[in-house]
PDB file of C-alpha atoms in Angstrom:
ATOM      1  CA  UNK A   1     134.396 104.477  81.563  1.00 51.00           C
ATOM      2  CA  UNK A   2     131.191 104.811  79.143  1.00 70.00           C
ATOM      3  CA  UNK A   3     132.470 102.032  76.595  1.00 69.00           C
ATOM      4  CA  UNK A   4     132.905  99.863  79.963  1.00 73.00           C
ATOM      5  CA  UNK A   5     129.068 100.416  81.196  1.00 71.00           C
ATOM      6  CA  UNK A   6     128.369 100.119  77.557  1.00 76.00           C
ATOM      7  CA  UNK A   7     130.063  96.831  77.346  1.00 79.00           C
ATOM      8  CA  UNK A   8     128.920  95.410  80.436  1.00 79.00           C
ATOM      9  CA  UNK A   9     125.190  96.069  79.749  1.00 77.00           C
ATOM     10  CA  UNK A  10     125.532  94.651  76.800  1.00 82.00           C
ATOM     11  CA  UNK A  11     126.341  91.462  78.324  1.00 84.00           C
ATOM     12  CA  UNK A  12     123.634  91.300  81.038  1.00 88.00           C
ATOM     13  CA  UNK A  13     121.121  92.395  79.091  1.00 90.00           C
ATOM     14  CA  UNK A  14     120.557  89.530  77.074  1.00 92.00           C
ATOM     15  CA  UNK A  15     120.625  87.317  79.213  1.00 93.00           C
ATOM     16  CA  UNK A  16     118.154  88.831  81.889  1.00 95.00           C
ATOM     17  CA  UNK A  17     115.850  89.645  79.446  1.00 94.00           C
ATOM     18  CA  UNK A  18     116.242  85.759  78.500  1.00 95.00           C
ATOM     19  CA  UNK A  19     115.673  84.527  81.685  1.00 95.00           C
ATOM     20  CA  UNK A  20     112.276  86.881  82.394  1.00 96.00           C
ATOM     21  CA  UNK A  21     110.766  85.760  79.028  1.00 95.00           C
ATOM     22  CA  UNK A  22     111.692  82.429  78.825  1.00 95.00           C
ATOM     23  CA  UNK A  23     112.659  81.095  82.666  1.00 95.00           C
ATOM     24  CA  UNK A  24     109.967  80.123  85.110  1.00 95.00           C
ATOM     25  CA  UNK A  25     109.027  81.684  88.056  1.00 95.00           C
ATOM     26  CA  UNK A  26     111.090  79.238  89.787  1.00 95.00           C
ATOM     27  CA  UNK A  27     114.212  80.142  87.891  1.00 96.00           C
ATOM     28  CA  UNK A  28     113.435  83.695  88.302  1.00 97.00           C
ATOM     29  CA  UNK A  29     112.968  83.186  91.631  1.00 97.00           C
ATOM     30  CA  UNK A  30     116.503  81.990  92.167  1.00 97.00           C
ATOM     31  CA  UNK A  31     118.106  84.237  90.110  1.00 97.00           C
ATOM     32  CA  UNK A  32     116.322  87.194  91.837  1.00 97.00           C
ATOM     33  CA  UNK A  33     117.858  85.394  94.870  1.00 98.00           C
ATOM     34  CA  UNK A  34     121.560  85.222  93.559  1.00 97.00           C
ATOM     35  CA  UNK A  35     121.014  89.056  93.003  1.00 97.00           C
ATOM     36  CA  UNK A  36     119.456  90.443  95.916  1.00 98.00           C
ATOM     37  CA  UNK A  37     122.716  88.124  98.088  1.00 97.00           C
ATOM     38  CA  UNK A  38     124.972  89.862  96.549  1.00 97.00           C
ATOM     39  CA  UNK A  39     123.426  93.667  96.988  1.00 97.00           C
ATOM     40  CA  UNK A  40     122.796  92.976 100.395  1.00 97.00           C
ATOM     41  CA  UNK A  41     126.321  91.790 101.111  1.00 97.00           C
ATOM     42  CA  UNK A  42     127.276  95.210  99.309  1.00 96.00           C
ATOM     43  CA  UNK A  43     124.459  97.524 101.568  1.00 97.00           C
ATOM     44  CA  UNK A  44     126.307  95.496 104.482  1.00 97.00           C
ATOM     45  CA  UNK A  45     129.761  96.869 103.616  1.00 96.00           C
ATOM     46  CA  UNK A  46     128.809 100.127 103.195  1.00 96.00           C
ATOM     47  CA  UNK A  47     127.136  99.436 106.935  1.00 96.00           C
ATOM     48  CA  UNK A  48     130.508  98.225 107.933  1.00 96.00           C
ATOM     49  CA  UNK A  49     132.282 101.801 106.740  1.00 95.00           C
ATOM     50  CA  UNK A  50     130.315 103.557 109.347  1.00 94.00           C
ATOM     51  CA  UNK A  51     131.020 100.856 111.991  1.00 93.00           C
ATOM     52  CA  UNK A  52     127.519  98.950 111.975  1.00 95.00           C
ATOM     53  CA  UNK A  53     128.377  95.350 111.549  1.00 95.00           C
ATOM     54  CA  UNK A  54     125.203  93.708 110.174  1.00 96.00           C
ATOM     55  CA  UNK A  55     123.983  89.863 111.266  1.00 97.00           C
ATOM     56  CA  UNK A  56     124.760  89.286 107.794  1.00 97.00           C
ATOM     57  CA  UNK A  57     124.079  85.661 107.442  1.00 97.00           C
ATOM     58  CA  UNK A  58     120.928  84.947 109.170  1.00 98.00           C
ATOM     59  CA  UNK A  59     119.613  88.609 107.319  1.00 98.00           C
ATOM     60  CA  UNK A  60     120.487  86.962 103.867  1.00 98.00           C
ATOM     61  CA  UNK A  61     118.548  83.725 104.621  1.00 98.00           C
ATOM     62  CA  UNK A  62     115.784  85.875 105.726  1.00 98.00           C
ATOM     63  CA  UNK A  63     115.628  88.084 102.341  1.00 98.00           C
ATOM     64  CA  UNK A  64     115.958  84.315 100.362  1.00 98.00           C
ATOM     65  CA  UNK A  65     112.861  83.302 102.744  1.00 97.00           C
ATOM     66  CA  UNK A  66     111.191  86.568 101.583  1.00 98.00           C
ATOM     67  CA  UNK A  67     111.212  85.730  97.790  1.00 97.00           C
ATOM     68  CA  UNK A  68     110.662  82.051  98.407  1.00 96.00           C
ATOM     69  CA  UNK A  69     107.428  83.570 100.449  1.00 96.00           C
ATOM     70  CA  UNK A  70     106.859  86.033  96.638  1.00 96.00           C
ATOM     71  CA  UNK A  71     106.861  83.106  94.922  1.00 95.00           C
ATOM     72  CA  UNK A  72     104.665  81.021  96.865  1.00 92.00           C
ATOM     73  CA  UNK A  73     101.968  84.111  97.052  1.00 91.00           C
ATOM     74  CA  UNK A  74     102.559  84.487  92.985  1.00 90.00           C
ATOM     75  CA  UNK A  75     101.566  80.363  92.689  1.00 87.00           C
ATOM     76  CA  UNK A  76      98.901  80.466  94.576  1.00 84.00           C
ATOM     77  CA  UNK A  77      97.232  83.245  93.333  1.00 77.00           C
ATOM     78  CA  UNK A  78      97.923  82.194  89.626  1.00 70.00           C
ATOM     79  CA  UNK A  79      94.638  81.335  88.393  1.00 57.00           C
ATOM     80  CA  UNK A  80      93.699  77.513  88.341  1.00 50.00           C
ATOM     81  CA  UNK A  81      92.716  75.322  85.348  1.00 39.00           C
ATOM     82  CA  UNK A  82      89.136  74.410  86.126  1.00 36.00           C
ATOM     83  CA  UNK A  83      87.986  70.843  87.163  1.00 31.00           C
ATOM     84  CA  UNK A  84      86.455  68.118  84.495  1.00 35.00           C
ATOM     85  CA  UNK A  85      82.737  68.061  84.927  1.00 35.00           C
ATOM     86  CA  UNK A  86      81.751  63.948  85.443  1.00 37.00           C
ATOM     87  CA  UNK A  87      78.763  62.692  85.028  1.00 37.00           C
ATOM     88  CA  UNK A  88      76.361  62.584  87.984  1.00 38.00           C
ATOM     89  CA  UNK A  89      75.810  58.531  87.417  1.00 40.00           C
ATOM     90  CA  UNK A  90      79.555  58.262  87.057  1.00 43.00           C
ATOM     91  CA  UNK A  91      81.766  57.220  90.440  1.00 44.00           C
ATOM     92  CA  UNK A  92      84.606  59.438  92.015  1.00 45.00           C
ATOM     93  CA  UNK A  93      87.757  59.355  90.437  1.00 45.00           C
ATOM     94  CA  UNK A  94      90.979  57.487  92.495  1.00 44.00           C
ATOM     95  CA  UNK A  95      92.148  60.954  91.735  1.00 40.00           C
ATOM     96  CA  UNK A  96      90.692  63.041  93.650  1.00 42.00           C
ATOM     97  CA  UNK A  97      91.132  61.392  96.666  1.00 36.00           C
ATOM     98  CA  UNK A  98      94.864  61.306  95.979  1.00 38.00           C
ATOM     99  CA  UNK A  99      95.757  64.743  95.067  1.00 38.00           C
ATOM    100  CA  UNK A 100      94.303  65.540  99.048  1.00 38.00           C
ATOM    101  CA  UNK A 101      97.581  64.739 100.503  1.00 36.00           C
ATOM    102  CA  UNK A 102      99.171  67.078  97.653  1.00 38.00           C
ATOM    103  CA  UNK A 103      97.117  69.751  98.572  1.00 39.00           C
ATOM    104  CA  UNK A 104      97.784  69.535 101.732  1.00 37.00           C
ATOM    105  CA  UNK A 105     101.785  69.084 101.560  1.00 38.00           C
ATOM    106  CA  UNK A 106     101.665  72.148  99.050  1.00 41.00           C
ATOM    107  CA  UNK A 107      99.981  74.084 101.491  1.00 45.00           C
ATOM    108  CA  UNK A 108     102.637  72.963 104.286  1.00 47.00           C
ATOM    109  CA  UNK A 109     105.211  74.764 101.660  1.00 56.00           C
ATOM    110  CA  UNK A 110     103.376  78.371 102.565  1.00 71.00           C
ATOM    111  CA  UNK A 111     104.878  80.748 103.669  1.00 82.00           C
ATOM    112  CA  UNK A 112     103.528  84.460 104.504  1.00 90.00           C
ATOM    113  CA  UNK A 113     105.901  87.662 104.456  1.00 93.00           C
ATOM    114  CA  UNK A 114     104.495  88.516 108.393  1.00 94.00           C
ATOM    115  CA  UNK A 115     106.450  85.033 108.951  1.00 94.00           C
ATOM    116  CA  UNK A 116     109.541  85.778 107.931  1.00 97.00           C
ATOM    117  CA  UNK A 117     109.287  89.576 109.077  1.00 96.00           C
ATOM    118  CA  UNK A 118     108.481  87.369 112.831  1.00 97.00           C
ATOM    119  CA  UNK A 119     111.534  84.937 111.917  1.00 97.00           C
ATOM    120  CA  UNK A 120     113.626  87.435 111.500  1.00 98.00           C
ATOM    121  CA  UNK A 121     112.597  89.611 114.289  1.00 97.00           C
ATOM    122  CA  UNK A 122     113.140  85.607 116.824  1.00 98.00           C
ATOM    123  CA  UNK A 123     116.615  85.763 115.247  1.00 97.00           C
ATOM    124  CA  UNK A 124     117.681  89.131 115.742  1.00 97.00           C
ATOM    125  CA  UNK A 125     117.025  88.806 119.078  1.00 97.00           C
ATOM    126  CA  UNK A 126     118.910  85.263 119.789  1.00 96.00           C
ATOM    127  CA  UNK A 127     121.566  86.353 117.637  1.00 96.00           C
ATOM    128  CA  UNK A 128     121.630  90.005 119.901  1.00 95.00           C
ATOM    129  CA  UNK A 129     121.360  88.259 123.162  1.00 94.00           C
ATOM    130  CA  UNK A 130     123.959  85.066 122.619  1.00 91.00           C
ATOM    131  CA  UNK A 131     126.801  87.446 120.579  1.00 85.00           C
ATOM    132  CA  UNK A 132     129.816  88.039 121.827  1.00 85.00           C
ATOM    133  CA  UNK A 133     130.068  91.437 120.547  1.00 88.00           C
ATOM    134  CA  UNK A 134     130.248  94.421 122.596  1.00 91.00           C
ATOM    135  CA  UNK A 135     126.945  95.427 123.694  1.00 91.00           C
ATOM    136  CA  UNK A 136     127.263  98.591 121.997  1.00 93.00           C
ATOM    137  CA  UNK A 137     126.585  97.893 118.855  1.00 93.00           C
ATOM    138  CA  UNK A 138     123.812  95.829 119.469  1.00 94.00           C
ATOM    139  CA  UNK A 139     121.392  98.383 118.457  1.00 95.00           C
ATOM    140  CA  UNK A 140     123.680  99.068 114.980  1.00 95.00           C
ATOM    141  CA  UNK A 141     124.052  95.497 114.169  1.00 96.00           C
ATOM    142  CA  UNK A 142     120.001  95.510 114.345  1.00 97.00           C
ATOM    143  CA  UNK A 143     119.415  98.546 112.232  1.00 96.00           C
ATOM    144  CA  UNK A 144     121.929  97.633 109.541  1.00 97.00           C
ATOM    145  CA  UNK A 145     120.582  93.955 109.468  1.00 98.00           C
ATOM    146  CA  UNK A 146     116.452  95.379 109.126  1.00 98.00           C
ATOM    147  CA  UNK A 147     117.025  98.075 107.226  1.00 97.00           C
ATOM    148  CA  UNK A 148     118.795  95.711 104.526  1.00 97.00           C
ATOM    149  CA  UNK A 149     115.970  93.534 104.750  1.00 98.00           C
ATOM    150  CA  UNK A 150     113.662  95.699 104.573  1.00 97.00           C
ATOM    151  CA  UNK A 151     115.399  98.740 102.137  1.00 96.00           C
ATOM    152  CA  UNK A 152     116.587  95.952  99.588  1.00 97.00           C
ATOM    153  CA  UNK A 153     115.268  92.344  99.734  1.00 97.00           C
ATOM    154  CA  UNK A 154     111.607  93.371 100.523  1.00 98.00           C
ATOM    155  CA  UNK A 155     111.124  95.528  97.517  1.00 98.00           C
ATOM    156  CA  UNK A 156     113.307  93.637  94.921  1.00 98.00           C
ATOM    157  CA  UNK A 157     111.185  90.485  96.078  1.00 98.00           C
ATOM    158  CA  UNK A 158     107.901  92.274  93.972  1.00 97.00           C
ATOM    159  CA  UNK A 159     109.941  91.099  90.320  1.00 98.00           C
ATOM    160  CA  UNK A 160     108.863  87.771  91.451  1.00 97.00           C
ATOM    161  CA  UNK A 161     105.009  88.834  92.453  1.00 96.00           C
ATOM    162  CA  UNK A 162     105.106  90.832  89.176  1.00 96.00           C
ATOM    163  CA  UNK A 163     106.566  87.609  87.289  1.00 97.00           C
ATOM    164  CA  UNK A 164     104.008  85.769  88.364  1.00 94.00           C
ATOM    165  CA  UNK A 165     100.982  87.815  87.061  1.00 91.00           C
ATOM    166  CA  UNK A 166      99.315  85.133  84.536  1.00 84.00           C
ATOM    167  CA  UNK A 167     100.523  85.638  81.026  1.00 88.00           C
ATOM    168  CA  UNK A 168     101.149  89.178  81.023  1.00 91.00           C
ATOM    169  CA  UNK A 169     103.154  88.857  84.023  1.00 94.00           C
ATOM    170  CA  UNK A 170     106.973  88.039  82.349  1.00 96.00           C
ATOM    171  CA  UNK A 171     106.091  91.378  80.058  1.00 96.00           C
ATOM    172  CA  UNK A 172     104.973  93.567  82.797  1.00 96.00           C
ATOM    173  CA  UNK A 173     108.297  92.637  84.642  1.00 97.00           C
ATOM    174  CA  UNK A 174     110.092  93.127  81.164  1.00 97.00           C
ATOM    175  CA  UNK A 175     108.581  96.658  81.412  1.00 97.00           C
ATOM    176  CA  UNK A 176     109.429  97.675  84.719  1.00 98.00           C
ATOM    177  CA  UNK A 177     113.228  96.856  83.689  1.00 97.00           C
ATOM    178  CA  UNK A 178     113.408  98.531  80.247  1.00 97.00           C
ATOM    179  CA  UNK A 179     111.754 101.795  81.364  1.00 97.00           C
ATOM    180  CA  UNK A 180     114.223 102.280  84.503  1.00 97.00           C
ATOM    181  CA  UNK A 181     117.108 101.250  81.908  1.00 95.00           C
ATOM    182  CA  UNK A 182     116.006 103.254  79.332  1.00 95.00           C
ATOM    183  CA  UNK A 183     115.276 105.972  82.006  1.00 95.00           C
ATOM    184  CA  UNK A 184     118.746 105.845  83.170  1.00 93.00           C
ATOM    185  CA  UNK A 185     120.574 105.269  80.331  1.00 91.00           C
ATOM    186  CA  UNK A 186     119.193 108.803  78.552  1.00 95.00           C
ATOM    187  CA  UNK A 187     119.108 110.791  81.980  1.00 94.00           C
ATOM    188  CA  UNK A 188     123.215 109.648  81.577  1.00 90.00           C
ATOM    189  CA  UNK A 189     123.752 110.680  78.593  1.00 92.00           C
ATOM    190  CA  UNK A 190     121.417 113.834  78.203  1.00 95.00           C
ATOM    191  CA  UNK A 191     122.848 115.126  81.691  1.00 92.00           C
ATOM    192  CA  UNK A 192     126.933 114.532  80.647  1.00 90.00           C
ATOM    193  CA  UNK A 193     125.668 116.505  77.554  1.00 93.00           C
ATOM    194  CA  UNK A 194     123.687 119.440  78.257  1.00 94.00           C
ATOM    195  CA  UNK A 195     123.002 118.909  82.133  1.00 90.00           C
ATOM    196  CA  UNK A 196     123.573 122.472  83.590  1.00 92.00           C
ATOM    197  CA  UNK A 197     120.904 122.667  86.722  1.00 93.00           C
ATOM    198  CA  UNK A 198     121.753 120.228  89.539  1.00 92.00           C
ATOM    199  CA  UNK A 199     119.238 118.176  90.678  1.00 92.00           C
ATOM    200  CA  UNK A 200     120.440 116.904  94.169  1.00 90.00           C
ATOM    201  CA  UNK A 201     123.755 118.482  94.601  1.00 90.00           C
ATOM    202  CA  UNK A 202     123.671 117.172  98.321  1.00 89.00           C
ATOM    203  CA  UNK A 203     123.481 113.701  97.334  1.00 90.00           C
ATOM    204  CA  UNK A 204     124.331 112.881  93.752  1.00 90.00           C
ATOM    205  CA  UNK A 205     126.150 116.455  92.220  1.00 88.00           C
ATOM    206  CA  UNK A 206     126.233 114.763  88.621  1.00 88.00           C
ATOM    207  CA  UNK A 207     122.286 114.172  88.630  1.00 91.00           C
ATOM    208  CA  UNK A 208     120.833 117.230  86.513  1.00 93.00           C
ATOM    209  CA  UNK A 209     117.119 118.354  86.379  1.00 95.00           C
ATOM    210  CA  UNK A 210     117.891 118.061  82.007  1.00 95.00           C
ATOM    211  CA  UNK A 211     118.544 114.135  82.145  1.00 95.00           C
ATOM    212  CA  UNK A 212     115.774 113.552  85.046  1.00 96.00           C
ATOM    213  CA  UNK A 213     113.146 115.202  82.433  1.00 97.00           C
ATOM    214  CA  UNK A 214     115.040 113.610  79.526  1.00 96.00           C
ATOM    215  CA  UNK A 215     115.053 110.501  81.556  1.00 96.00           C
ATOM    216  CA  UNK A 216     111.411 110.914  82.208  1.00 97.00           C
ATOM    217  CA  UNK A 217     110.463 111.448  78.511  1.00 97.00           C
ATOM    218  CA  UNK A 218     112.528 107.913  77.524  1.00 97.00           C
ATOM    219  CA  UNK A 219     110.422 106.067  80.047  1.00 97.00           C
ATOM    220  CA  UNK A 220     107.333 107.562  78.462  1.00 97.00           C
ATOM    221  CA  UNK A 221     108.547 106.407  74.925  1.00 97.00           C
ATOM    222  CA  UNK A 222     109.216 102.677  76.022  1.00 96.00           C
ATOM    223  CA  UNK A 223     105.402 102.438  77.772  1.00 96.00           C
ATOM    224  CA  UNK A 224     104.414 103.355  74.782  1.00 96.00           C
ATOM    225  CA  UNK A 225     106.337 101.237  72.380  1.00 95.00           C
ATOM    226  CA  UNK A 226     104.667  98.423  74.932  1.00 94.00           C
ATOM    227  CA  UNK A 227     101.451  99.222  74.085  1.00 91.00           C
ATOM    228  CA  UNK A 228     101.762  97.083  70.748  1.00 88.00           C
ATOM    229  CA  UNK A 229     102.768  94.068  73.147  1.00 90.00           C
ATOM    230  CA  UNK A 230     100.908  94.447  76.212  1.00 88.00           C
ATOM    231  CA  UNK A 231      97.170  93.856  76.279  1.00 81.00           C
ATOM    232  CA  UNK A 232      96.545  97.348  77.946  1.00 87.00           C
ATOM    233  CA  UNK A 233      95.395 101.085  77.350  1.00 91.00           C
ATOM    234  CA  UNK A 234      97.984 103.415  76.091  1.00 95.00           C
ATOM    235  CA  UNK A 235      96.991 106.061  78.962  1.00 95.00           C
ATOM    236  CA  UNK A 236      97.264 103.512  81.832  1.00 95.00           C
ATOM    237  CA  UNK A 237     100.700 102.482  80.440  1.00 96.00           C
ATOM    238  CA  UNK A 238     102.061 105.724  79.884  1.00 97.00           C
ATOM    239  CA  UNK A 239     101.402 106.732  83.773  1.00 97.00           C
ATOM    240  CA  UNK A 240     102.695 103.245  84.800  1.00 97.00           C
ATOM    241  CA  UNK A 241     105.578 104.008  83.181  1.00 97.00           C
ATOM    242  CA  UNK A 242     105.638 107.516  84.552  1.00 97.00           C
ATOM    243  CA  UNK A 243     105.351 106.213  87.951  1.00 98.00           C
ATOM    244  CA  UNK A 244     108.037 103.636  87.624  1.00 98.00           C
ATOM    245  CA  UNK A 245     110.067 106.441  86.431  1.00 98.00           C
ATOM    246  CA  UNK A 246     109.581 108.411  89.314  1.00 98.00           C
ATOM    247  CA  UNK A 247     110.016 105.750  91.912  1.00 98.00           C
ATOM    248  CA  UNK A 248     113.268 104.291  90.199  1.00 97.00           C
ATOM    249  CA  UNK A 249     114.827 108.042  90.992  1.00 96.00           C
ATOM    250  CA  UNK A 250     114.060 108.265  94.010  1.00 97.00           C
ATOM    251  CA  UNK A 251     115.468 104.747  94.479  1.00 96.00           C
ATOM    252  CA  UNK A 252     118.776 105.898  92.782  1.00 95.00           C
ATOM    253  CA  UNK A 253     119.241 108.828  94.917  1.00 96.00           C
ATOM    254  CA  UNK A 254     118.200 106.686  98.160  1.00 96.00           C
ATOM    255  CA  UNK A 255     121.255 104.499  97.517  1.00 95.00           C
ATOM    256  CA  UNK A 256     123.512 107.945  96.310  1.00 94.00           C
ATOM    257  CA  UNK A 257     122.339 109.108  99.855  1.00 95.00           C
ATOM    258  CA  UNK A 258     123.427 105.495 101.572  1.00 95.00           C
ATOM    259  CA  UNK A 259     127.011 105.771 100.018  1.00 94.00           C
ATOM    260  CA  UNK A 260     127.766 109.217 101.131  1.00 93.00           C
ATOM    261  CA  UNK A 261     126.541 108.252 104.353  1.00 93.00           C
ATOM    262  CA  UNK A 262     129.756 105.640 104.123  1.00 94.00           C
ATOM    263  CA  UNK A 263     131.761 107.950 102.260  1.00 93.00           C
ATOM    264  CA  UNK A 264     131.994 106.003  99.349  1.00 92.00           C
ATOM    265  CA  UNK A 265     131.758 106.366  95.706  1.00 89.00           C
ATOM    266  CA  UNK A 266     130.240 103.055  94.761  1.00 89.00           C
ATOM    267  CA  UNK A 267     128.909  99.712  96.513  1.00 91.00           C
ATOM    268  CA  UNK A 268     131.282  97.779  95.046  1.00 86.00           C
ATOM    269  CA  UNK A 269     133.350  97.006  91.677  1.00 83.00           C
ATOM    270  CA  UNK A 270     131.937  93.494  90.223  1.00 85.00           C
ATOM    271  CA  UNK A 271     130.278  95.643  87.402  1.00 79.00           C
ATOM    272  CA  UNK A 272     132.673  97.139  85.429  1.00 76.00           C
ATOM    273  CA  UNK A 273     131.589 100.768  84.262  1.00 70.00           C
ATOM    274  CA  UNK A 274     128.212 100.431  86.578  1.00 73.00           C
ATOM    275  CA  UNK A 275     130.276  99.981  90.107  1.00 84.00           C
ATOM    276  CA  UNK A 276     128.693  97.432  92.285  1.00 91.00           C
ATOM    277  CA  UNK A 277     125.581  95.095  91.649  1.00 94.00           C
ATOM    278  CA  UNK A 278     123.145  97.741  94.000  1.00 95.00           C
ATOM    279  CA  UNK A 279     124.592 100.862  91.957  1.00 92.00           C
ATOM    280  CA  UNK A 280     123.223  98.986  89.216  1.00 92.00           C
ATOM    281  CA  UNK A 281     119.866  98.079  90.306  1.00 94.00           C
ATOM    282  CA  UNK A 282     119.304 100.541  93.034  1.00 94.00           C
ATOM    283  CA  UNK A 283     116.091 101.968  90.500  1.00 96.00           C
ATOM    284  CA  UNK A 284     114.714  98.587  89.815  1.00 97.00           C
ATOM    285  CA  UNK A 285     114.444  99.049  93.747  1.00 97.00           C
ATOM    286  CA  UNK A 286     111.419 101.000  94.103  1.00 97.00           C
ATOM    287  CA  UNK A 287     110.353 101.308  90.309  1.00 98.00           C
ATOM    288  CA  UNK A 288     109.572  96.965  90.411  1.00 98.00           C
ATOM    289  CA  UNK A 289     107.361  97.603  93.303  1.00 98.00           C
ATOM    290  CA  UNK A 290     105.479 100.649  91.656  1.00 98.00           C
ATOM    291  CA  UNK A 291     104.760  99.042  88.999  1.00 97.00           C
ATOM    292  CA  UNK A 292     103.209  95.644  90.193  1.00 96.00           C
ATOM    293  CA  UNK A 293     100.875  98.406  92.375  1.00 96.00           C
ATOM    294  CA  UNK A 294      99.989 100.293  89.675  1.00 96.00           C
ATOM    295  CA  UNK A 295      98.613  97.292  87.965  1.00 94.00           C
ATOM    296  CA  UNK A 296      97.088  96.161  90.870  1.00 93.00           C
ATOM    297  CA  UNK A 297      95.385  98.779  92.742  1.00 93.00           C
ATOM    298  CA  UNK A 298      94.971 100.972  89.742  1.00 93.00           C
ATOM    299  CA  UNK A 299      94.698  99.255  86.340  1.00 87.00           C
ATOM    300  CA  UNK A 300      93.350  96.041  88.117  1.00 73.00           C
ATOM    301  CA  UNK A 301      92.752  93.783  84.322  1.00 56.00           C
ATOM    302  CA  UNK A 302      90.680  91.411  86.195  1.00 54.00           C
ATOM    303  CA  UNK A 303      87.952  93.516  87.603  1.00 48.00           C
TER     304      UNK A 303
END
């Protein structure tokens, strides 16, 4: 099994760490899209174990409509190149009257998370009142479908907000991935060695407190072996790093705590050694978003 998760992340990798430094936000944006389809379909069969049949189709369009809605928050508030001054004596350019129309058919492209959350919320309740499903699992067929949207999609959409942060904004979301894998790969290997105390035996009984602290510790080292790259203070990194940590366990043991709700071991088996494509990312989950705040609300560069 551990030459398997080896192998496997030894193909990924590569080529997401390829695709954060070197793709667009566009391309990023798609790719985050491929991703979250496939987790939600997962979180939806794990629904289906229990007997909650999700909307699945118009939830997926939804979660797309939620990163396209990242994205379009990430362009607009990248920062724009400043106009040519003209002369005072000198007569308006053709372009400026032209680019109007593009400013005003790039604004048409919009769109706002509270209009997809609405969307979705208009299509729940068509799709609830037209079904031909029993009535009584209206109420689970809406809980599954939100609580995908909302659990996975919504949080995962942040890589492309984080992405999008000027220059430094492909590194930061290089950092939020390498310190959850880094974080996860020692806690694995530090709890199968020496991992004695359980950690939470109700909902993951192979987690141990010695690879959440070694796990810790391994997300500390990687903030700062980003401190020669990023343009940031060694403290600030170090707690961003901490916090990502922190979040990205508590993400792994939300989806530990999903699967034993469906009595399952894994979300699925398209990763070989790693399970499903959520048992993979179910840190990147919470840690993405953690981060992107941290720098935000906390660190805040531009102030």
């Amino acid at each position: 099994m551990t030459w398997k998760r080896v192998a496997t992340a030894a193909v990924l990798i590569p080529f997401v760490v390829g695709l954060v430094l070197l793709g667009s936000i566009a391309w990023v944006s798609v790719g985050l899209a491929l991703i979250v389809t496939v987790a939600m379909l997962e979180y939806f069969a794990l629904g289906d174990a229990i007997g909650h049949r999700a909307y699945r189709a118009w939830t997926i369009v939804c979660a797309i409509l939620i990163i396209f809605a990242q994205w379009s928050l990430a362009e607009r508030s990248r920062p724009r190149a400043k106009l040519e001054v003209r002369s005072a004596t000198a007569s308006p350019a053709p372009t400026d009257v032209s680019a109007r129309p593009a400013l005003v058919a790039g604004r048409s492209l919009t769109l706002n998370l509270q209009d997809v959350l609405f969307l979705f919320v208009l299509g729940v309740a068509g799709l609830t009142l037209r079904t031909k499903r029993p009535p009584v699992e209206a109420l689970p067929a809406a809980g599954i479908s939100a609580s995908g949207l909302l659990l996975v999609a919504f949080p995962l959409s942040f890589a492309v907000r984080l992405h999008g942060l000027g220059g430094a904004g492909p590194r930061l979301l290089l950092f939020a991935l390498v310190i959850t894998w880094a974080g996860d790969t020692v806690a694995y290997f530090v709890g199968r060695a020496i991992g004695k105390h359980p950690f939470a035996p109700a909902l993951s009984p192979k987690k141990t407190w010695e690879g959440a602290v070694a796990g810790f510790a391994g997300s500390l080292l990687v903030g700062y072996a980003f401190s020669w790259w990023l343009q940031a203070s060694v403290p600030h990194l170090l707690a961003m790093a901490g916090v990502g940590n922190v979040a990205g366990q508590v993400g792994d043991l939300l989806e530990s705590a999903y699967k034993r709700s469906a009595g399952v071991k894994d979300s699925g088996a398209l990763l070989p050694g790693h399970g499903g494509v959520l048992d993979r990312i179910d840190a990147l989950i919470l840690a993405i978003p953690a981060v992107w705040y941290y720098w935000v609300l906390v660190y805040s560069p531009g102030k």
